[in-house]
Coordinates of C-alpha atoms and ligand atoms in Angstrom, one line a residue:
M19 CA -16.3 138.4 114.8
S20 CA -13.9 135.9 116.3
I21 CA -15.9 134.8 119.4
S22 CA -17.5 131.4 119.3
T23 CA -20.7 131.6 121.4
S24 CA -20.4 128.2 123.0
P25 CA -22.6 127.6 126.0
P26 CA -21.1 128.3 129.5
A27 CA -20.7 125.8 132.2
P28 CA -24.1 125.0 133.8
V29 CA -24.9 126.9 137.0
V30 CA -28.0 127.0 139.1
M31 CA -30.0 130.2 138.4
T32 CA -31.8 131.7 141.4
G33 CA -32.6 135.3 140.4
A34 CA -34.1 137.0 137.5
G35 CA -31.8 139.8 136.5
S36 CA -33.2 143.3 136.2
T37 CA -36.9 143.2 137.0
E38 CA -39.9 145.5 137.6
L39 CA -39.1 145.1 141.3
S40 CA -35.6 146.6 140.9
R41 CA -37.1 149.7 139.3
S42 CA -39.1 150.4 142.5
E43 CA -36.2 149.8 144.8
P44 CA -33.7 152.6 145.7
P45 CA -30.5 152.6 143.6
I46 CA -27.6 150.5 144.9
I47 CA -25.0 152.9 143.4
V48 CA -25.3 156.7 143.0
F49 CA -22.8 159.0 141.4
E50 CA -24.0 162.6 142.0
K51 CA -22.1 165.3 140.1
V52 CA -18.8 163.5 140.8
T53 CA -15.5 165.1 139.8
K54 CA -12.2 163.4 140.6
I55 CA -9.0 165.3 140.2
Y56 CA -5.9 163.3 141.1
A57 CA -3.1 164.9 143.2
N58 CA -1.1 165.8 140.1
G59 CA -4.0 167.9 138.8
Q60 CA -5.3 165.4 136.3
A61 CA -9.1 165.5 136.0
A62 CA -10.2 161.8 135.6
I63 CA -14.0 162.2 136.1
R64 CA -15.9 165.4 135.4
D65 CA -19.3 166.1 136.8
A66 CA -20.6 162.6 136.3
S67 CA -24.0 161.6 137.5
F68 CA -25.7 158.2 137.1
T69 CA -27.5 155.6 139.2
V70 CA -27.4 151.8 139.1
R71 CA -30.4 149.8 140.3
P72 CA -30.1 146.5 142.2
R73 CA -29.4 143.6 139.8
D74 CA -28.6 145.9 136.9
F75 CA -25.7 145.0 134.6
V76 CA -23.7 147.9 133.4
F77 CA -20.8 148.2 130.9
V78 CA -18.6 151.2 131.5
V79 CA -16.9 151.8 128.2
G80 CA -14.4 154.3 126.8
A81 CA -10.9 154.6 125.4
S82 CA -7.8 154.1 127.5
G83 CA -7.5 157.0 129.9
A84 CA -11.2 157.9 129.7
G85 CA -11.8 157.3 133.4
K86 CA -13.2 153.8 133.7
S87 CA -10.9 152.5 136.3
T88 CA -11.4 155.7 138.3
V89 CA -15.1 154.9 138.5
I90 CA -14.2 151.5 140.0
R91 CA -11.7 153.0 142.4
L92 CA -14.2 155.5 143.6
L93 CA -16.7 152.7 144.2
I94 CA -14.4 150.7 146.5
R95 CA -13.2 154.0 148.1
E96 CA -9.7 153.4 146.9
E97 CA -10.1 157.1 145.8
R98 CA -12.4 159.8 147.1
A99 CA -14.4 162.1 145.0
T100 CA -13.0 165.6 144.8
Q101 CA -16.5 167.0 144.4
G102 CA -19.9 165.4 144.5
H103 CA -21.0 162.2 146.1
V104 CA -20.6 158.5 145.6
L105 CA -23.2 156.4 147.4
V106 CA -23.3 152.7 147.8
E107 CA -26.5 151.3 149.3
G108 CA -27.3 154.8 150.4
Q109 CA -24.1 155.3 152.2
D110 CA -22.0 158.3 151.2
L111 CA -18.5 156.9 150.8
A112 CA -16.9 160.3 151.7
R113 CA -18.3 159.9 155.2
L114 CA -17.3 156.3 155.6
K115 CA -14.8 155.8 158.4
H116 CA -11.6 154.0 157.6
R117 CA -12.4 151.2 160.0
H118 CA -15.6 150.5 158.1
L119 CA -13.9 150.1 154.7
P120 CA -13.5 146.3 155.1
R121 CA -17.3 146.1 155.6
L122 CA -17.9 148.1 152.4
R123 CA -15.5 145.9 150.5
R124 CA -17.0 142.7 151.7
K125 CA -20.2 143.8 150.0
M126 CA -18.3 143.9 146.8
G127 CA -16.6 141.3 144.6
I128 CA -13.8 142.8 142.5
V129 CA -11.8 141.4 139.7
F130 CA -9.1 143.0 137.6
Q131 CA -7.3 142.5 134.3
D132 CA -4.4 140.7 136.0
F133 CA -5.8 138.0 138.1
K134 CA -3.8 138.7 141.3
L135 CA -3.6 135.1 142.4
L136 CA -1.0 133.9 144.8
P137 CA 1.3 131.6 142.9
N138 CA 2.3 129.4 145.7
L139 CA -1.2 128.5 146.8
T140 CA -3.6 126.1 145.1
V141 CA -6.8 127.1 143.5
E142 CA -8.7 126.1 146.7
Q143 CA -6.2 127.9 148.9
N144 CA -6.4 131.1 146.8
V145 CA -10.2 131.2 147.1
A146 CA -10.1 130.4 150.8
F147 CA -7.4 133.0 151.5
A148 CA -9.8 135.9 151.2
I149 CA -12.0 134.5 153.9
Q150 CA -9.2 133.4 156.2
V151 CA -7.8 136.9 156.2
T152 CA -11.1 138.7 156.9
D153 CA -13.1 136.2 158.8
P154 CA -10.9 133.3 160.0
G155 CA -13.5 131.7 162.3
R156 CA -16.1 131.5 159.5
P157 CA -17.9 128.1 159.5
H158 CA -18.3 125.9 156.5
L159 CA -15.3 127.5 154.9
K160 CA -14.5 124.5 152.7
E161 CA -18.1 124.2 151.5
K162 CA -18.2 127.9 150.6
V163 CA -15.0 127.6 148.7
G164 CA -16.2 124.5 146.9
E165 CA -19.5 126.3 146.0
A166 CA -17.7 129.3 144.6
L167 CA -15.5 127.1 142.5
Y168 CA -18.5 125.1 141.3
I169 CA -20.2 128.3 140.1
V170 CA -17.2 129.2 138.0
G171 CA -16.9 125.6 136.7
L172 CA -13.6 124.8 138.4
E173 CA -14.6 122.3 141.0
D174 CA -12.3 119.7 139.5
K175 CA -9.2 122.0 139.8
L176 CA -9.1 122.5 143.6
S177 CA -5.5 121.3 144.0
A178 CA -4.0 122.9 140.8
F179 CA -1.6 125.8 141.1
P180 CA -2.3 129.0 139.1
T181 CA 0.6 128.3 136.7
E182 CA -1.1 125.1 135.7
L183 CA -4.2 126.9 134.5
S184 CA -5.1 128.8 131.3
G185 CA -5.7 132.6 131.6
G186 CA -9.4 132.1 131.4
E187 CA -9.3 129.6 134.2
Q188 CA -7.1 131.9 136.3
Q189 CA -9.7 134.6 135.9
R190 CA -12.4 132.2 137.0
V191 CA -10.4 131.5 140.2
A192 CA -10.2 135.3 140.8
I193 CA -14.0 135.4 140.3
A194 CA -14.6 132.5 142.7
R195 CA -12.4 134.3 145.2
A196 CA -14.5 137.4 144.8
L197 CA -17.7 135.3 145.1
V198 CA -17.1 133.7 148.4
H199 CA -18.3 136.7 150.3
R200 CA -21.5 136.5 148.3
P201 CA -21.2 140.1 147.2
R202 CA -24.3 142.1 146.2
I203 CA -22.1 144.2 143.9
F204 CA -19.6 142.7 141.5
L205 CA -17.1 145.0 139.9
A206 CA -14.8 144.0 137.1
D207 CA -12.1 146.2 135.6
E208 CA -11.1 145.0 132.2
P209 CA -11.6 141.4 133.2
T210 CA -11.1 140.2 129.6
G211 CA -8.0 142.4 128.9
N212 CA -5.5 139.5 129.2
L213 CA -7.6 136.8 127.6
D214 CA -8.2 135.5 124.1
P215 CA -11.7 136.2 122.6
D216 CA -13.2 132.9 123.5
A217 CA -11.9 132.9 127.1
G218 CA -13.0 136.5 127.5
W219 CA -16.4 135.7 126.3
G220 CA -16.6 132.9 128.8
I221 CA -15.8 135.3 131.6
V222 CA -18.5 137.8 130.4
Q223 CA -21.1 135.0 130.3
L224 CA -20.0 134.1 133.9
L225 CA -20.5 137.7 135.0
Q226 CA -24.0 137.6 133.4
Q227 CA -24.8 134.4 135.3
I228 CA -23.6 136.1 138.5
N229 CA -26.0 138.9 137.6
H230 CA -28.8 136.5 137.1
R231 CA -28.1 135.0 140.5
G232 CA -28.9 138.5 142.0
A233 CA -25.7 140.6 142.0
T234 CA -25.4 144.0 140.5
V235 CA -22.5 144.0 138.0
V236 CA -20.4 146.9 136.8
M237 CA -17.8 146.0 134.2
A238 CA -15.3 148.5 132.9
T239 CA -14.1 147.5 129.5
H240 CA -12.9 148.6 126.1
N241 CA -13.8 145.1 124.6
R242 CA -16.1 146.2 121.9
E243 CA -17.0 142.6 120.8
V244 CA -18.4 141.5 124.1
V245 CA -20.3 144.8 124.7
D246 CA -21.9 144.5 121.2
L247 CA -22.8 140.8 121.8
C248 CA -24.4 141.4 125.2
R249 CA -26.6 144.4 124.5
R250 CA -26.8 145.4 128.1
R251 CA -26.7 148.9 129.6
V252 CA -23.8 151.0 128.4
L253 CA -22.3 154.0 130.2
A254 CA -19.8 155.6 127.8
I255 CA -17.1 157.9 129.2
E256 CA -15.0 160.3 127.1
D257 CA -12.3 162.3 128.8
G258 CA -14.0 161.9 132.2
R259 CA -17.5 162.8 131.1
I260 CA -20.5 160.5 130.8
V261 CA -21.4 161.0 127.1
R262 CA -24.0 158.2 126.8
D263 CA -26.2 156.1 129.1
E264 CA -28.1 153.6 127.0
A265 CA -30.1 150.5 127.9
E266 CA -29.3 147.6 125.6
G267 CA -26.5 149.7 124.1
A268 CA -23.6 149.0 121.8
Y269 CA -20.0 150.0 122.3
L270 CA -20.3 152.8 119.9
R271 CA -23.3 155.0 119.3
D272 CA -25.1 153.9 116.1
G273 CA -23.5 155.9 113.3
D274 CA -20.3 156.6 115.1
A275 CA -17.1 156.1 113.2
I276 CA -15.2 152.8 114.0
L277 CA -12.2 153.8 116.0
Ligands
ADP19 N1 -3.3 157.7 140.4 C1 -3.3 158.6 139.4 N2 -2.7 159.8 139.5 C2 -2.8 160.7 138.5 N3 -3.5 160.5 137.3 C3 -4.2 159.4 137.2 C4 -4.1 158.3 138.2 N4 -4.8 157.3 137.8 C5 -5.3 157.6 136.6 N5 -4.9 158.9 136.2 C6 -5.3 159.6 135.0 O1 -6.7 159.7 135.0 C7 -7.3 159.5 133.7 C8 -8.3 158.4 133.8 O2 -7.5 157.2 134.1 P1 -8.3 155.8 134.3 O3 -9.4 156.0 135.2 O4 -7.2 154.8 134.7 O5 -8.8 155.5 132.8 P2 -9.2 154.2 132.1 O6 -9.4 153.1 133.1 O7 -10.4 154.5 131.3 O8 -8.0 153.9 131.2 C9 -6.1 159.3 132.8 O9 -5.7 160.5 132.2 C10 -5.0 158.8 133.7 O10 -3.7 159.1 133.3
MG20 MG1 -8.5 151.2 133.3

């Protein structure tokens, strides 16, 4: 184990994570017998069904090519299910009109393995950019940007440029940018993929804090260390099929061979 479990930057906790209440609420995400076949005939998801409750934290795990990113792309309607239904807050994404896509995506914060920051903008400008594009007249923009950067522990880096930051800090900027919309659902596709173990662990702790503040978090990853340290819900995918859905799970099923 190479991760040192140092404490994260302090943030204000306002929520309580998965609670009794969330079990009585309708699911925020539903996959109902979803199959996704790409245009070239490649089946990426096969007959997958699962639900995610509000304020749940889910790791989607599996080998490269298993279908993890496809789950994320279906959730943001970058791809449509070939069969079955994907619902977000009760809305069937197949029926969502193109003009309503921005509204769907504003409900969601998304981060990727590569941070996708704009190199010529400062940290503050990168975070503000997302709002300026979608909602230019929004009041208190500067305060909202400052708050998002405070949550990720970068309030003292407002005028730095991305190249002046470490990889972990760049990913925190990407997370702050995703947080300014105050998303109810936070999606992360291999967010630790480009980071060393300590920086990656910091990002996962931050996602757990975002979850404690009330957001539902879905993180696609093949980072076995962090999954095993967190012991959160694990959805395991193999060749497009959900092969395991376990509360407080590990990366591998107990007794599985180490890959
Ligand atoms: N745009 C695409 N067109 C065709 N096949 C794709 C496309 N995206 C992914 N695939 C294929 O779908 C399968 C699942 O891919 P993906 O969801 O990216 O897996 P993972 O994120 O787990 O590595 C793989 O076989 C991959 O090659
Ligand atoms: Mg992927």
